[in-house]
Coordinates of C-alpha atoms in Angstrom, one line a residue:
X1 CA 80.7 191.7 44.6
X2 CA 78.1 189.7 44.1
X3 CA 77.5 185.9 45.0
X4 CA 75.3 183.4 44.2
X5 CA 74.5 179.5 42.6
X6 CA 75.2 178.5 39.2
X7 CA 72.5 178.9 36.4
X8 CA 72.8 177.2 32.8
X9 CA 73.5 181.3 31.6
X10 CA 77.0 181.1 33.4
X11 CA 78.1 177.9 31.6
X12 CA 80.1 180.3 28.9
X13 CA 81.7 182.6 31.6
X14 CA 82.5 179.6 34.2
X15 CA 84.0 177.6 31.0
X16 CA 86.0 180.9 30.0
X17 CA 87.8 181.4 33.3
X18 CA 88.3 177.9 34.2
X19 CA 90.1 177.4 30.3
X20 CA 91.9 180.4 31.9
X21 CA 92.9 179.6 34.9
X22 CA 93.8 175.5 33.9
X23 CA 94.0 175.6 30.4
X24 CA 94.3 171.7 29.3
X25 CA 93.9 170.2 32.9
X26 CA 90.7 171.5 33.7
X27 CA 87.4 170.9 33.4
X28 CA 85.9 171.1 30.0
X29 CA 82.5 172.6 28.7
X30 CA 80.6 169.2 29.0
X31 CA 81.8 168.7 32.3
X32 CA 80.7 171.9 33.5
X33 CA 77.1 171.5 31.9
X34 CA 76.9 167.9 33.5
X35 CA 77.2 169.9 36.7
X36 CA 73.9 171.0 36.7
X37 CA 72.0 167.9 36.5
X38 CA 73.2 166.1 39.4
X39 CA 71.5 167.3 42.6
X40 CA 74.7 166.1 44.2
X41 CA 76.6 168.8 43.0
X42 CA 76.5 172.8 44.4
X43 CA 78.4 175.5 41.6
X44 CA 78.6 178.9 43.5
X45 CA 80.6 182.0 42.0
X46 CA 81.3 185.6 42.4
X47 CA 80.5 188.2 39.7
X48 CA 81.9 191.9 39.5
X49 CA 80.4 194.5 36.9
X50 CA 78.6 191.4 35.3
X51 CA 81.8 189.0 34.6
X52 CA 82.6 186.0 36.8
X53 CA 85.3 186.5 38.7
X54 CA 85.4 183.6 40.8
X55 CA 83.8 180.5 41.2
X56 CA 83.6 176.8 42.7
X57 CA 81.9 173.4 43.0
X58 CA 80.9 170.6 45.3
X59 CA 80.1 167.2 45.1
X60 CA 78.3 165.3 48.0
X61 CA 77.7 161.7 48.4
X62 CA 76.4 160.8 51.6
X63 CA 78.4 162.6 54.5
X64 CA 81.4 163.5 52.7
X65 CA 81.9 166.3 50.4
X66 CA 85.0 166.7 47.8
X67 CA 85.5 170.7 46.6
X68 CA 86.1 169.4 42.4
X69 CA 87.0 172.9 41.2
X70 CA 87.4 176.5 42.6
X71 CA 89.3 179.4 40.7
X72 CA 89.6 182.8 40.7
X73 CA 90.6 185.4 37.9
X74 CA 93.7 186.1 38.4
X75 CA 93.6 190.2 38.4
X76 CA 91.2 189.0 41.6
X77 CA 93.8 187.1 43.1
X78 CA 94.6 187.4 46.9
X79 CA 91.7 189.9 47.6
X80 CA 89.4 187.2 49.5
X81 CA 87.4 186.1 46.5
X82 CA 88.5 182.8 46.2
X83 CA 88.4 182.3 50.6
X84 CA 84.4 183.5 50.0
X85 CA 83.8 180.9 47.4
X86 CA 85.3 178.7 50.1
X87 CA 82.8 179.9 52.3
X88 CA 80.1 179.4 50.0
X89 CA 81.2 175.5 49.4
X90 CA 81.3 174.7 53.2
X91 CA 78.3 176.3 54.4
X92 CA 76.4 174.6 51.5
X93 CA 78.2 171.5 52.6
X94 CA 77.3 171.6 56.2
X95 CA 73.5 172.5 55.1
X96 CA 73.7 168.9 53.8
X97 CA 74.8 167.1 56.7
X98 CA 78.7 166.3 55.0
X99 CA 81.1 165.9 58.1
X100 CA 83.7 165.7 56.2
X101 CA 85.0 167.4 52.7
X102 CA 88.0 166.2 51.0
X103 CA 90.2 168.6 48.1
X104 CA 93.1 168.2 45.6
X105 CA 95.4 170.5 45.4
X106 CA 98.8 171.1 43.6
X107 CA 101.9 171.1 45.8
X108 CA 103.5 174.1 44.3
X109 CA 100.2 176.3 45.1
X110 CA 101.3 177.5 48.3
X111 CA 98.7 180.3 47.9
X112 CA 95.9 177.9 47.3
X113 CA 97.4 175.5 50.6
X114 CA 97.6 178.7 52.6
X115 CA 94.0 179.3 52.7
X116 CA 92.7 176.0 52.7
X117 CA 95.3 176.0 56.1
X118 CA 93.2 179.5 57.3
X119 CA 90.1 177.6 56.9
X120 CA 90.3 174.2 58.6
X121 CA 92.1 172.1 56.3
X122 CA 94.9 169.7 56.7
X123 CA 97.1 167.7 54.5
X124 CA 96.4 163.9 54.4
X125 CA 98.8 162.7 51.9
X126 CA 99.8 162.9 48.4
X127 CA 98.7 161.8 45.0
X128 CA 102.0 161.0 43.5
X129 CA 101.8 162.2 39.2
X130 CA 98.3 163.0 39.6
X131 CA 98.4 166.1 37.2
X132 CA 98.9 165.6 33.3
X133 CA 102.5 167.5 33.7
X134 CA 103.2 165.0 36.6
X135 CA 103.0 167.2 39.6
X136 CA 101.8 165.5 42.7
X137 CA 98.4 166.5 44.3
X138 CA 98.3 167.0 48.3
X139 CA 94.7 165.8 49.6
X140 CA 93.5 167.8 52.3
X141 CA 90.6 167.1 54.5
X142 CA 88.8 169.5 56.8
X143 CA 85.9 168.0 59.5
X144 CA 82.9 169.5 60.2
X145 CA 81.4 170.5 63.3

């Protein structure tokens, strides 16, 4: 497994497994190539025998941080790919003085809540309709030291 920061060559493969993984609520191509002109923004990912197999992003804007995508393949699923991405997103985050990083996440991903809960998240509240099928977000907000 090896991890490391976007580059404009992973734009196909991040695009690829994000279509995957979201299909029409996810991010699109343009979105993710935006990504790498704003120094605000942090892209880390996983590969395994040269494919992406996870990845993540991270937008900072003065000391708060909001994790805008993370995904993982899902023959990858529940193996700790997607907690090292997470990993990845807070130590970046804390190397640029955030105190504070905010995240969206579906309420019927109890998988996705149940590690965000193992690293230092808590629920805030929810976004009622906030995905295109309807589903309400939950917001969850972890401090850091």
């Amino acid at each position: 497994m090896n991890g490391r920061s976007w580059t404009m060559e992973d734009l196909d493969g991040i695009a690829a497994l994000e279509k995957e993984c979201f299909a029409a609520e996810g991010w699109n191509r343009r979105m993710l190539a935006d990504s790498f002109v704003s120094d605000n923004f942090f892209g880390s990912l996983l590969e395994e025998d040269g494919s992406i197999v996870a990845y993540g992003g991270l937008s900072v804007a003065l000391d708060e941080g909001e994790i805008q995508l993370i995904a993982t393949a899902e023959m990858y699923r529940s193996c700790g790919r997607g907690g090292k991405i997470l990993d990845d997103l807070l130590e970046e985050a804390r190397r640029r003085g955030v105190k504070r990083v905010f995240l969206e996440v579906r309420v019927s991903n109890a998988s996705a809540q149940t590690l965000y809960l193992k690293r230092g998240f808590a629920g805030v509240y929810c976004r009622s309709r906030y995905y295109p099928d309807g589903e309400d977000a939950l917001v969850m907000k972890k401090e850091l030291d």
